[in-house]
Every structure is written in structure tokens, then in C-alpha cells.
Coordinates of C-alpha atoms in Angstrom, one line a residue:
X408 CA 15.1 26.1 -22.9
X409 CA 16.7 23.1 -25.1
X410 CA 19.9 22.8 -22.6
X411 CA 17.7 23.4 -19.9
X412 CA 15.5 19.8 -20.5
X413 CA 18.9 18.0 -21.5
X414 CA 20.2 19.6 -17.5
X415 CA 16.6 18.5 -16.3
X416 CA 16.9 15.3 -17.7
X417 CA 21.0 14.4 -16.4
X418 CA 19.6 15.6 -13.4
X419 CA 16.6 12.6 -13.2
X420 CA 19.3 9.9 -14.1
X421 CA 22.0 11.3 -11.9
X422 CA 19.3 11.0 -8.7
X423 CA 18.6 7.4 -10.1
X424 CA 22.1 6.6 -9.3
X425 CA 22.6 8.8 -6.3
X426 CA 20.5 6.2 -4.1
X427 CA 22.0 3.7 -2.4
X428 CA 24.8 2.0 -2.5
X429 CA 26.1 5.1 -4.0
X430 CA 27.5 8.0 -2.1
X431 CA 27.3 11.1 -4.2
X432 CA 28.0 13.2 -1.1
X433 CA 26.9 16.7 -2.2
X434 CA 25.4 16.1 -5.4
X435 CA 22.0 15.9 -4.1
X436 CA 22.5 19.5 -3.1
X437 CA 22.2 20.4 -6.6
X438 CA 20.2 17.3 -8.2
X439 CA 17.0 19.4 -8.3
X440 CA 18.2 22.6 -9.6
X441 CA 16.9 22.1 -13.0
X442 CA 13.8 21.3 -11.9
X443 CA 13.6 25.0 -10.5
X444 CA 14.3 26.1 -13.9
X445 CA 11.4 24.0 -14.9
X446 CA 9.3 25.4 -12.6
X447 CA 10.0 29.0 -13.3
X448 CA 10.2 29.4 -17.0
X449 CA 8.0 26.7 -18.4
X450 CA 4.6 28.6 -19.4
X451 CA 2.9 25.4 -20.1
X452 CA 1.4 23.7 -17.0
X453 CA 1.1 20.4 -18.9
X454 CA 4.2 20.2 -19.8
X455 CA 5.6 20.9 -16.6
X456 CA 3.4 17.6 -15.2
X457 CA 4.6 15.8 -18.4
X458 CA 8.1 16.4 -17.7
X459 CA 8.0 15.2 -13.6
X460 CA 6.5 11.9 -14.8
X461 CA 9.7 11.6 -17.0
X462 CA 11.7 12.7 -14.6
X463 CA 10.2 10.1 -12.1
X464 CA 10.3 7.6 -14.8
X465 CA 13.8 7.7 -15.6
X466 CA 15.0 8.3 -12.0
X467 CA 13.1 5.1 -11.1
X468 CA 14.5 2.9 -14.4
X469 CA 18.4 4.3 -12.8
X470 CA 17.2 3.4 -9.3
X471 CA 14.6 0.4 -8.7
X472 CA 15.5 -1.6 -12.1
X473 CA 16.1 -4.5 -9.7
X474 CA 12.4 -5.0 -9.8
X475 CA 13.2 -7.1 -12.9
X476 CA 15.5 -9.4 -11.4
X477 CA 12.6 -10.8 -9.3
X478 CA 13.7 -14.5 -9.0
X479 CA 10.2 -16.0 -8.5
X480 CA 8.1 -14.3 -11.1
X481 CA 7.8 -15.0 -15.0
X482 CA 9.8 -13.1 -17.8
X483 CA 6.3 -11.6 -18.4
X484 CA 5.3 -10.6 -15.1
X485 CA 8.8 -9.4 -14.6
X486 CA 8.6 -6.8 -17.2
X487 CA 4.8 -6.1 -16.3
X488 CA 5.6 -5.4 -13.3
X489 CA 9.1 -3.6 -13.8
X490 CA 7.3 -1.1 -16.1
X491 CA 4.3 -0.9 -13.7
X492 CA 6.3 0.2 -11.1
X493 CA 7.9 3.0 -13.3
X494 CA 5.2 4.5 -14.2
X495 CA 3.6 4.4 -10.5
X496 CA 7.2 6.3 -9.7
X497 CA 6.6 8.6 -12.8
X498 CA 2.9 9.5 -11.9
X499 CA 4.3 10.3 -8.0
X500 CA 6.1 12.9 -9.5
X501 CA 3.5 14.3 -12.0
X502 CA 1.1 14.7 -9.1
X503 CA 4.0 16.6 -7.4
X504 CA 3.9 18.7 -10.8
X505 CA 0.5 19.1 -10.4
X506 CA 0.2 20.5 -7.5
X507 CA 3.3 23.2 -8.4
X508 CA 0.8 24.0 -11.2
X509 CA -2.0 24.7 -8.8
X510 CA -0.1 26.9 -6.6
X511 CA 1.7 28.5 -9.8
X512 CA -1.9 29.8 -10.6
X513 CA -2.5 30.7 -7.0
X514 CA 0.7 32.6 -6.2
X515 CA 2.3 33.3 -9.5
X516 CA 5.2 35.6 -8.1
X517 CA 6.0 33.7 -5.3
X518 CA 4.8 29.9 -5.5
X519 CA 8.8 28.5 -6.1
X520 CA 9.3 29.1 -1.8
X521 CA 6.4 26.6 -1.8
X522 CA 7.9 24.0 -3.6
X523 CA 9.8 22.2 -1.0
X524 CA 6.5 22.0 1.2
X525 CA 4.7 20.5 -1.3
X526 CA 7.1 17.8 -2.1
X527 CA 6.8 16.9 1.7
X528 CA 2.7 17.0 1.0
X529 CA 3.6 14.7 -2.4
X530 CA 5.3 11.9 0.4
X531 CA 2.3 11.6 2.4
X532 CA 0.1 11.6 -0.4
X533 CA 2.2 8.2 -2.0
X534 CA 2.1 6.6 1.1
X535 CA -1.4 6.1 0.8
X536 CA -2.0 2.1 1.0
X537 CA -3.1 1.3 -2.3
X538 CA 0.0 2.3 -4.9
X539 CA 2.1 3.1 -1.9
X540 CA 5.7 3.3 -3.0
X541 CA 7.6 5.8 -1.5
X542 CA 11.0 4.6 -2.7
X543 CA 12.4 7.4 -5.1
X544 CA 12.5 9.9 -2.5
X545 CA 14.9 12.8 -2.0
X546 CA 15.8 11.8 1.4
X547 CA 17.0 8.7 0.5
X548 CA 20.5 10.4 -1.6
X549 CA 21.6 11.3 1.3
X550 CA 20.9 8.4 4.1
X551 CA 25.0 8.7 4.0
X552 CA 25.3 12.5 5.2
X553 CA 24.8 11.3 9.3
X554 CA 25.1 14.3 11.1
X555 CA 22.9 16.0 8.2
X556 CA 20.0 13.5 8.6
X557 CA 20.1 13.8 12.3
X558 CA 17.1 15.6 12.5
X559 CA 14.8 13.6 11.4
X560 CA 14.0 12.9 15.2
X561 CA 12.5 16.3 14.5
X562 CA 10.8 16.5 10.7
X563 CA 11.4 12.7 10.0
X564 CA 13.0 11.8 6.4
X565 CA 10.1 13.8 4.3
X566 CA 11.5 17.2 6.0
X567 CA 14.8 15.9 5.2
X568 CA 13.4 15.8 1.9
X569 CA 11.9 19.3 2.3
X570 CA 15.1 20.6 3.0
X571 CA 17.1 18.9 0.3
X572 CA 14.3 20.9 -2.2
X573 CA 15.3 23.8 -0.3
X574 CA 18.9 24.1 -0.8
X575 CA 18.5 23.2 -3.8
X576 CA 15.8 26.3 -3.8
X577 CA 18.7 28.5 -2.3
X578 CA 21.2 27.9 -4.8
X579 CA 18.7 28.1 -8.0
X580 CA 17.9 31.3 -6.7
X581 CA 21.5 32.6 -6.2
X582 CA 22.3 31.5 -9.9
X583 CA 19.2 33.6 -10.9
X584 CA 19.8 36.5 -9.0
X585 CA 23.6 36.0 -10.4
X586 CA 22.6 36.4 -14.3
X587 CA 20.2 39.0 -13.0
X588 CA 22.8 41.4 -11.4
X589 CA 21.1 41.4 -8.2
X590 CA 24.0 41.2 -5.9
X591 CA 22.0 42.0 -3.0
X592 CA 19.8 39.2 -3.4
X593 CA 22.5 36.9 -4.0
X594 CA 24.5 37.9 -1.2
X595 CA 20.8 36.9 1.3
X596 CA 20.4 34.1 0.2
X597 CA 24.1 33.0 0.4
X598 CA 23.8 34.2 3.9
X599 CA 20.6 31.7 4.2
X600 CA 21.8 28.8 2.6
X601 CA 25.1 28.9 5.3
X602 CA 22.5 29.8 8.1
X603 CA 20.4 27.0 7.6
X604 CA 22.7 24.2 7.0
X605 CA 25.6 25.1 9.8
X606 CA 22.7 24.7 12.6
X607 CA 21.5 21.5 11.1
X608 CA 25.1 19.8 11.1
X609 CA 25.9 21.4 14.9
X610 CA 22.4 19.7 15.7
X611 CA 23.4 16.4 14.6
X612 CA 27.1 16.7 16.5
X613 CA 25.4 17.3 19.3
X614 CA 22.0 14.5 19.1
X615 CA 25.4 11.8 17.9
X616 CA 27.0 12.3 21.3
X617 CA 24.0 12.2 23.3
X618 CA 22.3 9.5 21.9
X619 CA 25.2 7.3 21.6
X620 CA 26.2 7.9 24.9
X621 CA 22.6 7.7 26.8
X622 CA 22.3 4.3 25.1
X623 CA 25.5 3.0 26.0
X624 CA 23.7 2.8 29.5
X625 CA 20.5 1.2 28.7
X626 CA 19.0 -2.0 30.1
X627 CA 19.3 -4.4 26.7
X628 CA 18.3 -7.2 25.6
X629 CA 19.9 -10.0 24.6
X630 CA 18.6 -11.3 21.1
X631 CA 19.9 -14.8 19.0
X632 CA 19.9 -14.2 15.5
X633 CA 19.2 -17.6 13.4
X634 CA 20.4 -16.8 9.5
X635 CA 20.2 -19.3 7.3
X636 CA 21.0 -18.3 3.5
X637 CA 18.0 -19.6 1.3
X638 CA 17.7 -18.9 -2.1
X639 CA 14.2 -17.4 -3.6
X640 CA 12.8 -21.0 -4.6
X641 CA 14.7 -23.0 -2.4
X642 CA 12.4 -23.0 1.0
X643 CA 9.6 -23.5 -1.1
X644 CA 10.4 -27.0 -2.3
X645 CA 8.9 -29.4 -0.3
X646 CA 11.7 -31.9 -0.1
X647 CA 13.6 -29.4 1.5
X648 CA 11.0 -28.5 4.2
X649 CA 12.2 -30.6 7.0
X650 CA 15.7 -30.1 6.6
X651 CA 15.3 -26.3 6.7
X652 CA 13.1 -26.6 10.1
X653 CA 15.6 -28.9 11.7
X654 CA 18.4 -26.7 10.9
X655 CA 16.5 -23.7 12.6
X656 CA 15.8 -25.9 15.6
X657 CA 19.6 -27.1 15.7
X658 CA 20.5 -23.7 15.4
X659 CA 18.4 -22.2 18.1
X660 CA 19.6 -24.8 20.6
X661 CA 22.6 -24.3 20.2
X662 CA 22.3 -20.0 21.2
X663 CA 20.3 -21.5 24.5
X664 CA 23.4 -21.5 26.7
X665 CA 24.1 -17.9 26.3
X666 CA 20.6 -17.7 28.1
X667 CA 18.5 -15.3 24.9
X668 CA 15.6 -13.4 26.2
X669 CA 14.6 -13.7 22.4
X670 CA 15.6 -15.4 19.3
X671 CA 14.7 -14.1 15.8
X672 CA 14.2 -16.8 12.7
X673 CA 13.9 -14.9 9.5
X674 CA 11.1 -13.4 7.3
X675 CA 8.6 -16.9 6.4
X676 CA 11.8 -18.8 7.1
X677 CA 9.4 -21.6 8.2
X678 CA 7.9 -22.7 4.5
X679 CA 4.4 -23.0 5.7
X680 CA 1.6 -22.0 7.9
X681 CA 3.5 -22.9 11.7
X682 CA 0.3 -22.2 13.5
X683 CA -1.2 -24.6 11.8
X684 CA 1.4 -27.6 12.0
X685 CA 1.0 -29.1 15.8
X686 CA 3.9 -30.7 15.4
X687 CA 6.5 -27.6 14.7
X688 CA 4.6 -25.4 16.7
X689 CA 5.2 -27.8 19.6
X690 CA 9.2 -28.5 19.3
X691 CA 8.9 -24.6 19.1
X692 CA 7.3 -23.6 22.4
X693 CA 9.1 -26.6 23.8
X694 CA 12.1 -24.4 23.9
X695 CA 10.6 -21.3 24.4
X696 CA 9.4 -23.0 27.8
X697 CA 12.7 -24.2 28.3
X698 CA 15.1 -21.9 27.9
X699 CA 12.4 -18.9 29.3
X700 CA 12.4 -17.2 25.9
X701 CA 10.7 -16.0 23.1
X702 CA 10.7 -17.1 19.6
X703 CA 9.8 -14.7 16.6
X704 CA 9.7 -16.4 13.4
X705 CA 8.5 -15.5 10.0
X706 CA 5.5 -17.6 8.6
X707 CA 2.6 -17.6 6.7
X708 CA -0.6 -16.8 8.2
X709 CA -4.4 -17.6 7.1
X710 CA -7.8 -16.7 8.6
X711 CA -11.9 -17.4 7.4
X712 CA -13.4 -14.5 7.4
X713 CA -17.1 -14.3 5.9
X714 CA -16.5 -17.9 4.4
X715 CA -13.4 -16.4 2.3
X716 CA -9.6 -17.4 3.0
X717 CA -7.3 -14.1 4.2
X718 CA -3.9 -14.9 3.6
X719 CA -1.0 -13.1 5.0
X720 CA 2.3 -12.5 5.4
X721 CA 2.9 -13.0 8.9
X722 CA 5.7 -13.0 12.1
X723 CA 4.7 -15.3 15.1
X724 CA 6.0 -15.0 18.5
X725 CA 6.1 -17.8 20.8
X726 CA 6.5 -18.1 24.4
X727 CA 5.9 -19.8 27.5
X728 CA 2.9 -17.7 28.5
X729 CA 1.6 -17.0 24.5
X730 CA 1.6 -17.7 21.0
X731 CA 1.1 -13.9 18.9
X732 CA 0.7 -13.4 15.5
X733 CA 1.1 -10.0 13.7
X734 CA -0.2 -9.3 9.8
X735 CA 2.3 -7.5 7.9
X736 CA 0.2 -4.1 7.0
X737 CA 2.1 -2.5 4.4
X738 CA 2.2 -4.5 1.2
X739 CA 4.7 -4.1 -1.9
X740 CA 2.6 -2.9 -5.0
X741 CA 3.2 -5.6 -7.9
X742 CA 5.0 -7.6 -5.6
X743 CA 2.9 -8.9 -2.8
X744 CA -0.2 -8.2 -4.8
X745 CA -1.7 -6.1 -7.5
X746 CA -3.3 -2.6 -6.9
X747 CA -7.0 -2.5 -6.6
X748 CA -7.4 -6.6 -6.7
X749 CA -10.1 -6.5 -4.3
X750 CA -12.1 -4.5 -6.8
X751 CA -10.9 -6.8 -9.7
X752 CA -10.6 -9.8 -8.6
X753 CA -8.8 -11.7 -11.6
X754 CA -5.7 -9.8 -10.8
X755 CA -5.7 -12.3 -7.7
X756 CA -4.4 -15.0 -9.9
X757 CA -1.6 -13.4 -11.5
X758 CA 1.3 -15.3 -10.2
X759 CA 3.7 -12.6 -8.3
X760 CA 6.3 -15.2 -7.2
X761 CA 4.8 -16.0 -4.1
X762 CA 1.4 -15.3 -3.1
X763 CA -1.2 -11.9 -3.4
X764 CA -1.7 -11.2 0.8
X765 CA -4.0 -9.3 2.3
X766 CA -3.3 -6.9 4.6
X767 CA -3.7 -7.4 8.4
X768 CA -4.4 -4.4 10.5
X769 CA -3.2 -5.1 14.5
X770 CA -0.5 -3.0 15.5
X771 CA 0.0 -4.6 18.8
X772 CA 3.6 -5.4 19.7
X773 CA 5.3 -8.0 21.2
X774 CA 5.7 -9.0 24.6
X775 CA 9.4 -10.3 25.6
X776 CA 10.1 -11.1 28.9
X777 CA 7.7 -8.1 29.8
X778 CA 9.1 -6.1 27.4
X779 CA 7.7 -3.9 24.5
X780 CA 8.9 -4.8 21.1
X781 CA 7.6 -4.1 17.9
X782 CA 8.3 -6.3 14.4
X783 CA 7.6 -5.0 10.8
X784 CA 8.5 -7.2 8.1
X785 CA 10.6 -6.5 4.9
X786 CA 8.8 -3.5 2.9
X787 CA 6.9 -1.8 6.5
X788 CA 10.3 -0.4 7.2
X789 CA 10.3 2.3 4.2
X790 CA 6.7 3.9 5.7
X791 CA 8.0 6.6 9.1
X792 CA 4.3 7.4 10.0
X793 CA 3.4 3.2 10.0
X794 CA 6.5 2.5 12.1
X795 CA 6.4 6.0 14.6
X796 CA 3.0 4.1 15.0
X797 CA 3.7 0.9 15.8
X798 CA 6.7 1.5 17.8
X799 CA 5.1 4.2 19.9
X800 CA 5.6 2.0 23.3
X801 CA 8.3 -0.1 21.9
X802 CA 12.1 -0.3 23.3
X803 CA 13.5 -1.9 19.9
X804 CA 12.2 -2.4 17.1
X805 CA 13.0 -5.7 15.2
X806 CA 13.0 -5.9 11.5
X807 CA 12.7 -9.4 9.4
X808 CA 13.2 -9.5 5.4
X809 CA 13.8 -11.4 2.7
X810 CA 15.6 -9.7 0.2
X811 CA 16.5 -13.5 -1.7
X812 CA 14.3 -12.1 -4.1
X813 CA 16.8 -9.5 -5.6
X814 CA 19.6 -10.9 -4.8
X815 CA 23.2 -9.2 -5.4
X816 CA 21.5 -6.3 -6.7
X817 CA 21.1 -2.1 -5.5
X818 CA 18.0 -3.6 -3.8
X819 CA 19.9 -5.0 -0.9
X820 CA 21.5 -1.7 -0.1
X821 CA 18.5 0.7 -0.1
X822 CA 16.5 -1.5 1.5
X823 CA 18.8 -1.8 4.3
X824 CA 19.2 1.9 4.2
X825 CA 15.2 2.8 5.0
X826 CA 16.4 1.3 8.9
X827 CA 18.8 4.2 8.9
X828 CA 15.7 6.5 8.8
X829 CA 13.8 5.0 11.1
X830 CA 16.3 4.2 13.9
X831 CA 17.1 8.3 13.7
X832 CA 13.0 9.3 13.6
X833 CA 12.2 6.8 17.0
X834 CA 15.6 7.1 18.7
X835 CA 15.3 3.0 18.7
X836 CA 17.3 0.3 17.9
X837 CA 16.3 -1.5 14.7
X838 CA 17.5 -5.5 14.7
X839 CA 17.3 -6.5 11.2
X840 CA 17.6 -10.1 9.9
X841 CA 17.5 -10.5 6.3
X842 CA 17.8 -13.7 4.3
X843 CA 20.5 -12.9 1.9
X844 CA 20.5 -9.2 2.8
X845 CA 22.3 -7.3 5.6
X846 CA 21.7 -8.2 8.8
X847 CA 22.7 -6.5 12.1
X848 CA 21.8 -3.6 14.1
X849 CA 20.9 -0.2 13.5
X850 CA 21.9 2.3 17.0
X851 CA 19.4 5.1 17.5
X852 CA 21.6 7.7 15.6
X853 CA 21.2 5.5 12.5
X854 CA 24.7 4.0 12.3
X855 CA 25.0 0.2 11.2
X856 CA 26.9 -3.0 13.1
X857 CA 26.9 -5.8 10.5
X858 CA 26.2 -9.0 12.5
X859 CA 26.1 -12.1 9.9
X860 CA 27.4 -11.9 6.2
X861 CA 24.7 -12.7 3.7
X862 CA 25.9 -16.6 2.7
X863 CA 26.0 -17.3 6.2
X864 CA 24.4 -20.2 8.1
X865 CA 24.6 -19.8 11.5
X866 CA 23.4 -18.4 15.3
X867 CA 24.6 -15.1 16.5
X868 CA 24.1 -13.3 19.8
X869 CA 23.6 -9.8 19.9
X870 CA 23.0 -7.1 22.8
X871 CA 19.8 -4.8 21.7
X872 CA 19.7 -1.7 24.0
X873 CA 16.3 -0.7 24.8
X874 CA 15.0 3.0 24.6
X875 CA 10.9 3.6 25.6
X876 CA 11.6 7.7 25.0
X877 CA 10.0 8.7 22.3
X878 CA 11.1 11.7 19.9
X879 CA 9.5 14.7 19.0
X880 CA 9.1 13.1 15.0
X881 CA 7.3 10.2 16.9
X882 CA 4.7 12.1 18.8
X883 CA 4.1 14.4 15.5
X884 CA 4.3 11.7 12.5
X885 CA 0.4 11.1 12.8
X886 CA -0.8 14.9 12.3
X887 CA 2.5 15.6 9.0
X888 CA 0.8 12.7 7.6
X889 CA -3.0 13.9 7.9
X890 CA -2.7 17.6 7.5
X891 CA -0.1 16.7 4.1
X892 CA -2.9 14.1 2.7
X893 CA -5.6 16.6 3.7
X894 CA -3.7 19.4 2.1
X895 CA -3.2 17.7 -1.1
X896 CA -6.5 16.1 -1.2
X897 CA -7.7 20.5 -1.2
X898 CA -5.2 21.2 -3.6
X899 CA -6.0 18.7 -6.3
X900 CA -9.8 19.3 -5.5
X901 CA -9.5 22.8 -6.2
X902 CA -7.0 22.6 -9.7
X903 CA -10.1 20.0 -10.9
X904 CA -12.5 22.7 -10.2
X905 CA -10.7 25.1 -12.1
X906 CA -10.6 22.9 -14.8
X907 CA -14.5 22.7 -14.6
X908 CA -15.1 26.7 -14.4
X909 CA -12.3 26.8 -17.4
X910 CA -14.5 24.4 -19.5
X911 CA -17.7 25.8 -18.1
X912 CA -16.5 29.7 -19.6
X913 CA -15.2 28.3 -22.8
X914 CA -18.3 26.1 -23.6
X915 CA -20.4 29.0 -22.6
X916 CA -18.6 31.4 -24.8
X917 CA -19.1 29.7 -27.8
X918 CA -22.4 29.4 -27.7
X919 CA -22.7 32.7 -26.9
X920 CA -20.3 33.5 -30.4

């Protein structure tokens, strides 16, 4: 059992380093094996929970340790944090253990088949708002493996997930049945693992050439990107306020001729609250109403509700007709404010770099020249049943960051790499424009066209095609999502009452003795 944890533990640092920007090409078709021999010879059900949190732990200190390098925040609050965010990582994967324990009880002969469905139920359970960090996911070794990660139109990247788990089943199982002398076994579930995965990589072949080709002949649109390389502290600084405005505005007249329906600033590129400044806001719309455009911008957004100030992280567009504001939903745990703040409020005033939001709620998207499009901003992108949502009646999808925070760190490249998902799940295009990040467009089958380089400050014009089908993943996202979190809401309500008849029998047999 000794080599066994050393294997289990290789195996959490070796998926720490298989995210992006590495390619470990098959590896991930065998990361998870020791975690079947975990799950099958470990007795102890504690210890089984004990070692997924240090297997989430570690993965997660291989993976996201960029979290330190958080220009903005304190040393302190760095490491705070940093560490926080490890263990939020490590108890996601402890809850996972959990639940095999549950299940273990339930189905003692049989409960390993089950594992790969309930790491899918795990994902929609950690996308729930308040420690939402679904980051250190299986799907995410593989964002590199195109054709394989083609379905996700189908089971979105938690199935791909699912089946990552499941080859990795496959294979456990053949080693098993290997030792064991069952050749017959072996020789099925060789036949499965080929049966399975040569469908999936003829299915993706086939969705490359269809999609790529169907979107070759869409209507598009024709988008201005403004990207102006800002460091973390630099936009901040009110001496450099006006010059960083003007530059925009320069910038966006000078894309006019090429006659944009829309141009994109970046994620609160403008270093204030716009709607709130008459005097931007109006050399804004001015060329909105010129040039017949629209104008999405990043910005900070504030509203009074119940005498208390909301703040938010926020993208404006402006037109000739409107001005719309959407509130960026999805918020980044320890980094756009604290876990359960609204219940204690002093965590409010910890300084996280740059403010502790609230969380808007409108999923409304944006109107461009009587079009559909729908905006997340920076963190929204990792979430498939937030974006399915909100880009239900979209063509595109546009996607603004600022990833200044990391900068020239592993943060850059997964980040990116979440678009990769999501463009395959909708079938959409995904413009992204990241301050110090990649920016560019993501086609519908998930492949990348790098548009600006990240120390870049210019204006670019891009052709967006625009694609209102939506995919099976899109229609179904909503009911994975609720019958997972209602699943694993049962499960873990029925381990705790064991635990309560358990204590209930042993309490009542020693006062019997």
C-alpha cells in the first residue's frame, strides 16, 4: 500500500503540471489510475477523504501557485489567500472522496463504475456561487486533445471529465484483472476502452469539418479590438487617468474608417465609474452616433440599493439608440471578494488588490446593430452552465479580462484555455481581449487565432462569424447542473444520516453494556 500512496501522490503533482501551458498528450489517460487503487483497497473511508484533499492540495500548489504572484495584493494577503485557495481545491476533492465513501457503503461490489459519474456530480456541486472554483478539473489536461474534446457540444467539459475518469477506470481495471489472471476480463475491457474512444475521435473529425466549414459561410460581424498593455497598478493612478482615456479614444477613431459594427475596450480599461463621468460618457456615444456603432468597454459600476452602495465589476455598451450595463455574476473567491462577506462583514475591508464586488444578476445580452451578443468578463468564462445560459440567443460571445494581475505566469494560458471549452459546448465564436493576456478569437470547434500580442498598444479589426444554433450541451447544461447538485445534495444528506444512526447504535449500546 506504501508504493501505492507514493503512485497516488506523483499522480496529484503530475496533474498539477499537466494543465495548461503544458501538453502532456496521453498522460491524463492514466493520471487517475492510482486514485482507483485508492478507492478499491483502502478500508478506511477517512482516509480515503483525507487523501483526495491532499491530492487536491498538491495538484492545486503544481497548478494555480500563480495566485501568489497577485500584483495588487499584500505579501500577507498573498499568502492568505494562496493557501486559502489550496485548501478550497483540496476540500473539492475530499467531498468528491466523500461521496465515493457513500456509495462504497451503498454498492460495495460494484461502486468503482460510479466513480466517473460522481466526479461529474463533484463539478456541479463546486460551481455553486459562494467558493466556486472549478479550476483543477480533469477536463482541463486535455483542452489540447481537439478532436477528443469535440463533444463537449454533447456532455460539455464535465463529461469530458467523466470520461477522462473512465479510461482511466478501463485501464485500472485491465491491470487488475492482469495480476488477477482473468484474461477474459481483460480482454472486455480492452475491447471497451478501444470502443469507446475510436467513436469519440471519428465524432470530432467529423463535428471539425462541419463546423468549420458551416461557419466559413456565416453573416459576421466586424469587431475593432482597442488593446492597450496596462500594468496591474498602472490605470489606477490618477495621473495617468486621462492619458489612458485619450489613448482609447485615439485608438478607436482611428478603426472608424474600416466602418466597425462594434469596438471592444478591455476589462475596466476605463479607471473609474464611466456612467458616472458626463464628460467621457459623452465623447463616447459621440462616436458611437457617428460612426453607427457600438462601444463595449470595461468599467466600474455602482448602484444604492436599500441606502447601501453595490459595487461591481461591470462592461457598458454604448450606442446610438442605448447605453447597457451588465454586472459580472461570477466572482473569483479570494480575489474579487471573500467567501461568505455578506454574513461577516469585516472581511469587506480586507484589501484584495482592487475592490470586494458584488454580484449582479441580469443576463440580458447586448444589442449590436440588431444583433445578439453576449459579454462575460475575465473569471465567467471557466463556469459552462453560466455561459450555455447567457449565450442561449447569442451569435458570439465576447469575452474581456485582465489577466495584468498574473502576469507572465501559467495563469495566462489556462485562463485562455477555459474559451476553448466554451466555444466547443455553444458552437460560438468567443472574442477575447485581455489586458496582458491572449487576445483573439476562439472558432466554434475551439481552435485559437491570436490577434494582438500581449505588450501591444494598438487597434485591430477582426471578422466575428455569427452562429444563433444552439447545441445539444446548450439546451441540456441547465438540468446536468440541477440533477448533479441535487444528486449530491441526497448523497451527502444521506452519508450524514448514517453518521447519526452510527452514533445513535453506539451510544445506545453502551448504555445498554
Amino acid at each position: 500500500m506504501l508504493v501505492n500512496k507514493y503512485l497516488f501522490f506523483i499522480s496529484a503533482i503530475v496533474f498539477g503540471i499537466s494543465l495548461p501551458p503544458f501538453n502532456t498528450y496521453l498522460l491524463p489517460f492514466i493520471i487517475f489510475i492510482p486514485m482507483f487503487f485508492l478507492f478499491d483497497r483502502e478500508e478506511n473511508n477517512f482516509n480515503i477523504v483525507k487523501f483526495l484533499f491532499l491530492f487536491g492540495f498538491i495538484s492545486s500548489l503544481f497548478s494555480v501557485h500563480w495566485i501568489f504572484e497577485n500584483r495588487g495584493a499584500s505579501l500577507v494577503i498573498r499568502i492568505l489567500s494562496g493557501f486559502s485557495l489550496f485548501i478550497l481545491v483540496g476540500m473539492q476533492y475530499s467531498l468528491f472522496g466523500y461521496l465515493v465513501t457513500i456509495v462504497k457503503k451503498i454498492l460495495p461490489k460494484s461502486f468503482l463504475y460510479s466513480v466517473p459519474i460522481l466526479w461529474l456530480v463533484t463539478e456541479q456541486l463546486i460551481s455553486y456561487r459562494e467558493l466556486s472554483f472549478p479550476w483543477v478539473v480533469p477536463s482541463m489536461s486535455v483542452v489540447n486533445f481537439n478532436l477528443f474534446i469535440q463533444i463537449s457540444d454533447i456532455i460539455g467539459a464535465s463529461g469530458i471529465s467523466l470520461l477522462l475518469l473512465l479510461f482511466n477506470l478501463i485501464l485500472y481495471l485491465i491491470i487488475k484483472n492482469y495480476f488477477n489472471r482473468s484474461y477474459k476480463k481483460l480482454s472486455m475491457y480492452i475491447v471497451i476502452l478501444f470502443t469507446l474512444l475510436f467513436p469519440i475521435l471519428i465524432y470530432g473529425k467529423l463535428r471539425v469539418d462541419s463546423i468549420d466549414s458551416i461557419y466559413l459561410k456565416k453573416e459576421s460581424l466586424n469587431a475593432g479590438l482597442v488593446h492597450l498593455s496596462l500594468g496591474a497598478e498602472e490605470k489606477w493612478e490618477k495621473s495617468n487617468k486621462g492619458r489612458i482615456f485619450d489613448r482609447h479614444i485615439f485608438i478607436t477613431d482611428s478603426l472608424k474608417k474600416f466602418n466597425p459594427d462594434v469596438i471592444v475596450w478591455g476589462e475596466t480599461n476605463y479607471p473609474s465609474y464611466l456612467l458616472n463621468n458626463i464628460g467621457d460618457l459623452r465623447k463616447i456615444r459621440e462616436i458611437a452616433k457617428n460612426g453607427n456603432l457600438s462601444i463595449i468597454t470595461g468599467s466600474l459600476g455602482y448602484k444604492f440599493i436599500d441606502d447601501k452602495v453595490k459595487k461591481y465589476n461591470s462592461a457598458i455598451s454604448i450606442s446610438r439608440e442605448r447605453i447597457d450595463q451588465y454586472n459580472k455574476v461570477m466572482l473569483v473567491p479570494f480575489g474579487e471578494f471573500f467567501p461568505f462577506s455578506d454574513i461577516f462583514t469585516f472581511l469587506k475591508n480586507i484589501s484584495l488588490g482592487q475592490s470586494n464586488f458584488n454580484r449582479g444578476e441580469d443576463l440580458t445580452p447586448f444589442k449590436v446593430d440588431s444583433k445578439n451578443i453576449s459579454v462575460n468578463i475575465c473569471y465567467e468564462a471557466i463556469f459552462p452552465t453560466f455561459i450555455s445560459k447567457q449565450c442561449r440567443e447569442s451569435g458570439a460571445i465576447i469575452n474581456i479580462s485582465n489577466d495584468a494581475w498574473y502576469e507572465n505566469s501559467r495563469e495566462i494560458d489556462q485562463h485562455n484555455s477555459f474559451n476553448v471549452f466554451r466555444s466547443i459546448e455553444n458552437r460560438k465564436p468567443i472574442l477575447r481581449l485581455a489586458n496582458r493576456g491572449f487576445t483573439g478569437i476562439f472558432t466554434p470547434t475551439g481552435s485559437f487565432i491570436k490577434s494582438i500580442d500581449f505588450d501591444d498598444n494598438c487597434g485591430k479589426i477582426v471578422s466575428v462569424g455569427l452562429m444563433n444554433e444552439t447545441t445539444i450541451f446548450n439546451r441540456i447544461s441547465y438540468y446536468i447542473n440541477f440533477l448533479g447538485n441535487l444528486f449530491g445534495t441526497l448523497l451527502i444528506l444521506y452519508g450524514l444520516v448514517l453518521v447519526l444512526i452510527n452514533r445513535y447504535k453506539k451510544r445506545r449500546i453502551y448504555y445498554i453494556n
